[in-house]
PDB file of C-alpha atoms in Angstrom:
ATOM      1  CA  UNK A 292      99.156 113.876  77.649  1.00  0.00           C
ATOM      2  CA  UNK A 293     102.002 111.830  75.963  1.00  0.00           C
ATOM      3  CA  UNK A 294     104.552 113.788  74.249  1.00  0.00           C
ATOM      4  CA  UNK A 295     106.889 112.371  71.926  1.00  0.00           C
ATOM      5  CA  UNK A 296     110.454 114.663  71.598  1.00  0.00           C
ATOM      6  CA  UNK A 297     112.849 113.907  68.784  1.00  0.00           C
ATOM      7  CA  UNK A 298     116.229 114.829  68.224  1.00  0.00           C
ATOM      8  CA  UNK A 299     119.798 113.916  66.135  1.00  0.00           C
ATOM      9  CA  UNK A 300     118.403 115.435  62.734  1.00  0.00           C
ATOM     10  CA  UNK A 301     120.916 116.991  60.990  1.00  0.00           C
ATOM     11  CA  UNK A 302     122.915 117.002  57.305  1.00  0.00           C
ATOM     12  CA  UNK A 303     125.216 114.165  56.123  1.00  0.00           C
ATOM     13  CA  UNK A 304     126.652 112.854  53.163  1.00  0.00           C
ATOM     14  CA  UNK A 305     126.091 109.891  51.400  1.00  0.00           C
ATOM     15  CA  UNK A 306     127.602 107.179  52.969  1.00  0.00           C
ATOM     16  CA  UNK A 307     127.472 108.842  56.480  1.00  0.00           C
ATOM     17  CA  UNK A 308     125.768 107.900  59.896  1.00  0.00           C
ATOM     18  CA  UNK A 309     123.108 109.480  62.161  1.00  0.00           C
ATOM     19  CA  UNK A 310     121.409 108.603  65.459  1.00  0.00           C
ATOM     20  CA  UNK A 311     117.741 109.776  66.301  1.00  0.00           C
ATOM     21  CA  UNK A 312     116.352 109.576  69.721  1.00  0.00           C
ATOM     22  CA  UNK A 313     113.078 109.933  70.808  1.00  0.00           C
ATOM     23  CA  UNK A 314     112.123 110.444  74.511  1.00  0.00           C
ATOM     24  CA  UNK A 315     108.602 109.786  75.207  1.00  0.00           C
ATOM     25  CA  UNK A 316     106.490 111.568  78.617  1.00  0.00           C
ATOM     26  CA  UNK A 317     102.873 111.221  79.466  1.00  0.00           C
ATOM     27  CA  UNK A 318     102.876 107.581  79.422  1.00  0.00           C
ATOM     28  CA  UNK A 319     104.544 103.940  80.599  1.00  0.00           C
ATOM     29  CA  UNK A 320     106.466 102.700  77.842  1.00  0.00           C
ATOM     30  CA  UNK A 321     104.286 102.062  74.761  1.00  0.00           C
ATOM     31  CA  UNK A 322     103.638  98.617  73.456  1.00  0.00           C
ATOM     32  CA  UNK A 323     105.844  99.977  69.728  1.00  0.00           C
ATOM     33  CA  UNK A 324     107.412 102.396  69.237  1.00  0.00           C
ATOM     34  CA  UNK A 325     108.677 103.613  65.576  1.00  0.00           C
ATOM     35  CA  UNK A 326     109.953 105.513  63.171  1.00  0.00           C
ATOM     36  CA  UNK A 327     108.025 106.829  60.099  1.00  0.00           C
ATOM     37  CA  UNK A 328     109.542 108.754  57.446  1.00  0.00           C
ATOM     38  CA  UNK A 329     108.332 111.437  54.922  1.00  0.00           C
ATOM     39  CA  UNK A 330     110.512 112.369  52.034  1.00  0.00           C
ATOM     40  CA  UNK A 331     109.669 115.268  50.020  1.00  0.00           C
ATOM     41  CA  UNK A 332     106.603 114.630  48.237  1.00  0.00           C
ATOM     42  CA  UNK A 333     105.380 111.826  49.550  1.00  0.00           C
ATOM     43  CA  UNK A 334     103.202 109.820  52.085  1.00  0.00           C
ATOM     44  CA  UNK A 335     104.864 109.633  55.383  1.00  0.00           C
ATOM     45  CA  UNK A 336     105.372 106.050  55.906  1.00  0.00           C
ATOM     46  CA  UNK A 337     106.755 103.365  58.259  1.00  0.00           C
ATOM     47  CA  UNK A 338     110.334 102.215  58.717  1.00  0.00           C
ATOM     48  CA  UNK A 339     110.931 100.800  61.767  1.00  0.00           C
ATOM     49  CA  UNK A 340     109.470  99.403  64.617  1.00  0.00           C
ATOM     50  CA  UNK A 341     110.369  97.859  68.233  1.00  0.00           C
ATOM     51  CA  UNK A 342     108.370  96.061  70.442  1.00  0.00           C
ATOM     52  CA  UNK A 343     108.249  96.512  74.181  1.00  0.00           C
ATOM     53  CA  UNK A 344     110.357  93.474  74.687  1.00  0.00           C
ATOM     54  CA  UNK A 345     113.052  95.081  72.831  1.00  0.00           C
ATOM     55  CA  UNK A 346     113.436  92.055  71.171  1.00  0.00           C
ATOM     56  CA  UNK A 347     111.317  91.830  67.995  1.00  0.00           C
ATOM     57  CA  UNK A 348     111.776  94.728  64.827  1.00  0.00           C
ATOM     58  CA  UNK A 349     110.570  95.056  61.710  1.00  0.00           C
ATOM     59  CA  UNK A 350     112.016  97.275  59.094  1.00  0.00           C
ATOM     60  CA  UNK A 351     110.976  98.431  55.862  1.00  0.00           C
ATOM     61  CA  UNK A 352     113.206  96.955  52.720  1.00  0.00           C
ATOM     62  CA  UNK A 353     114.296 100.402  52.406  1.00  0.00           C
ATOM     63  CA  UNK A 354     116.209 100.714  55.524  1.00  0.00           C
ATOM     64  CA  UNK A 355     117.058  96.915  56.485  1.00  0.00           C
ATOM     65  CA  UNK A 356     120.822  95.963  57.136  1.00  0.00           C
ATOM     66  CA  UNK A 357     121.323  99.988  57.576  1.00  0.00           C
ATOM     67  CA  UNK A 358     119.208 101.186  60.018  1.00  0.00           C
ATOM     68  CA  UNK A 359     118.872  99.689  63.636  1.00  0.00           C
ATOM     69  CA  UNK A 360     116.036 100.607  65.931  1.00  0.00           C
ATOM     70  CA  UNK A 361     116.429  99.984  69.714  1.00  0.00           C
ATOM     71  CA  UNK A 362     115.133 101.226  72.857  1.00  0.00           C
ATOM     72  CA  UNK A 363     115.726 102.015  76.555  1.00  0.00           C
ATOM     73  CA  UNK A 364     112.790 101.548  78.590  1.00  0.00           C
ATOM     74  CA  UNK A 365     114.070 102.689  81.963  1.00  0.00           C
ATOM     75  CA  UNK A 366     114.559 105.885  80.036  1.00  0.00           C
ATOM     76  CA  UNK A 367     111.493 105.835  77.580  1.00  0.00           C
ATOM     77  CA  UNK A 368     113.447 106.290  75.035  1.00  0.00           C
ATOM     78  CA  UNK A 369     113.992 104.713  71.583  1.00  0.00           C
ATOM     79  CA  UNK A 370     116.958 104.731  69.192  1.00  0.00           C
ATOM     80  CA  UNK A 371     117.005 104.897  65.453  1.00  0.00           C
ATOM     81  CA  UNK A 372     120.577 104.432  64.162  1.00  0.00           C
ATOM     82  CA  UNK A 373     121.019 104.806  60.778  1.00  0.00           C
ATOM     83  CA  UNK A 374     124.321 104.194  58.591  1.00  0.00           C
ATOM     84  CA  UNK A 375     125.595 104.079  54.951  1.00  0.00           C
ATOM     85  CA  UNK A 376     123.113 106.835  54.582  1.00  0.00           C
ATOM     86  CA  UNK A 377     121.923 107.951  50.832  1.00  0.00           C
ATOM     87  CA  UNK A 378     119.839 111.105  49.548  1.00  0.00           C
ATOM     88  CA  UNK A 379     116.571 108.503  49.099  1.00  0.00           C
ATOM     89  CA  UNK A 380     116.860 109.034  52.883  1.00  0.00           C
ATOM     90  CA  UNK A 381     116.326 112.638  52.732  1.00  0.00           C
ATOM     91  CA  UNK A 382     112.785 113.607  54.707  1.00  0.00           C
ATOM     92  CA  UNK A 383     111.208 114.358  57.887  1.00  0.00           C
ATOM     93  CA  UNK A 384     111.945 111.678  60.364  1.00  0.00           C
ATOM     94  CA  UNK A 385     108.904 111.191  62.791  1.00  0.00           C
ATOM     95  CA  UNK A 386     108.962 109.440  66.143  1.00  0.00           C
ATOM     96  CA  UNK A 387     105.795 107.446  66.969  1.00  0.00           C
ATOM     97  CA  UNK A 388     104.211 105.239  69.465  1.00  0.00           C
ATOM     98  CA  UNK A 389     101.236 102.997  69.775  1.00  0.00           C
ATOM     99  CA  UNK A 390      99.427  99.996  70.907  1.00  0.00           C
ATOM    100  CA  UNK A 391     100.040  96.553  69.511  1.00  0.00           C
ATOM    101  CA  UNK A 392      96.704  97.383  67.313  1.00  0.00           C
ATOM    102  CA  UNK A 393      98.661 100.321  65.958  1.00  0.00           C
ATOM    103  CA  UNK A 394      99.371  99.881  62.066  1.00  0.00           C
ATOM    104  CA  UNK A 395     103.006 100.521  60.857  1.00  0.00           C
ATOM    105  CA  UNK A 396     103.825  99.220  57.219  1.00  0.00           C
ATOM    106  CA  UNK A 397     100.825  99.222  55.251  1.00  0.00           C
ATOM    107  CA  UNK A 398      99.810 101.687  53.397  1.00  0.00           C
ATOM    108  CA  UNK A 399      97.807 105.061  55.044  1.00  0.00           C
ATOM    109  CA  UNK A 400      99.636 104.225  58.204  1.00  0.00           C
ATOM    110  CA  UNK A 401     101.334 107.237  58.380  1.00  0.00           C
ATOM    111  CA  UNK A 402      98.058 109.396  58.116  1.00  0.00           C
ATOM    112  CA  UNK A 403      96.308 106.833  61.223  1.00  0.00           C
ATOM    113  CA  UNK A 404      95.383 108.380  64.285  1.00  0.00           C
ATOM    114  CA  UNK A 405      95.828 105.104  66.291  1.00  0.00           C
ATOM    115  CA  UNK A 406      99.688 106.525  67.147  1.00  0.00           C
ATOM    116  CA  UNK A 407     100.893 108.871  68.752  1.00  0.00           C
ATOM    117  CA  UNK A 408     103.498 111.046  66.515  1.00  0.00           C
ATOM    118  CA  UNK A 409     106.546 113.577  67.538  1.00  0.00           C
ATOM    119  CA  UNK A 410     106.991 116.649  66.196  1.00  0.00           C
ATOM    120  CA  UNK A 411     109.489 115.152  63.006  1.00  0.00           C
ATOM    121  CA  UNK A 412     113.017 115.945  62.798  1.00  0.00           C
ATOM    122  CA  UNK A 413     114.708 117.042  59.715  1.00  0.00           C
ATOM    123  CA  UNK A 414     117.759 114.474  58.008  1.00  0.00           C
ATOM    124  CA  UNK A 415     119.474 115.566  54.624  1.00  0.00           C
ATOM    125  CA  UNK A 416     121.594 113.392  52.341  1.00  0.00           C
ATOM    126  CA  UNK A 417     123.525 114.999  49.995  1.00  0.00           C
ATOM    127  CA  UNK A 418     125.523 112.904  46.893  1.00  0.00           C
TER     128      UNK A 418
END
């Protein structure tokens, strides 16, 4: 059974920094592994991703140049740090993981059973 634990949530004002981590069990380190995001209201969608290399990302426009995804594999663990953060980056941050067939930006991805998702963690931007 892989199990995907999150943690670093928390509140911060604008401008401010955070660090999620995300400790995955169950399973030899995942092909990606990610971060998806759902803001109040809306779809819960992609906003970064890491490869098992550790050497290829891919952000969303939303988060590029302020958010940095890495990952540890000797501790099966991946990193989200995110700075110069503003209230648009208010929502439930989930971790996920998932094959290299596993979709991440497009749209629906966040609703796709071909990952496997963590249990969210809350962040909070206030102006």
């Amino acid at each position: 059974q892989v199990q995907l634990v999150e943690s670093g949530g928390g509140s911060v004002q604008t401008g401010g920094s955070l660090t999620l981590s995300c400790a995955a069990s169950g399973v030899s380190m995942p092909h990606s592994m990610g971060w998806f995001r759902q803001a109040p209201g809306k779809e819960r969608e992609g906003i970064a991703r890491i490869f098992r290399t550790g050497d290829d990302t891919l952000y969303d426009d939303s988060v590029k140049g302020r958010f940095t995804i890495s990952r540890d594999n000797a501790k099966n663990t991946v990193y989200l740090q995110m700075n110069s953060l503003k209230p648009s980056d208010t929502g439930v941050y989930y971790c996920a993981a998932g094959d290299y067939t596993a979709t991440w930006f497009t749209k629906g991805s966040g609703s796709k059973s071909d990952k496997y998702w963590g249990q969210g963690t809350q962040v909070t931007v206030s102006s």
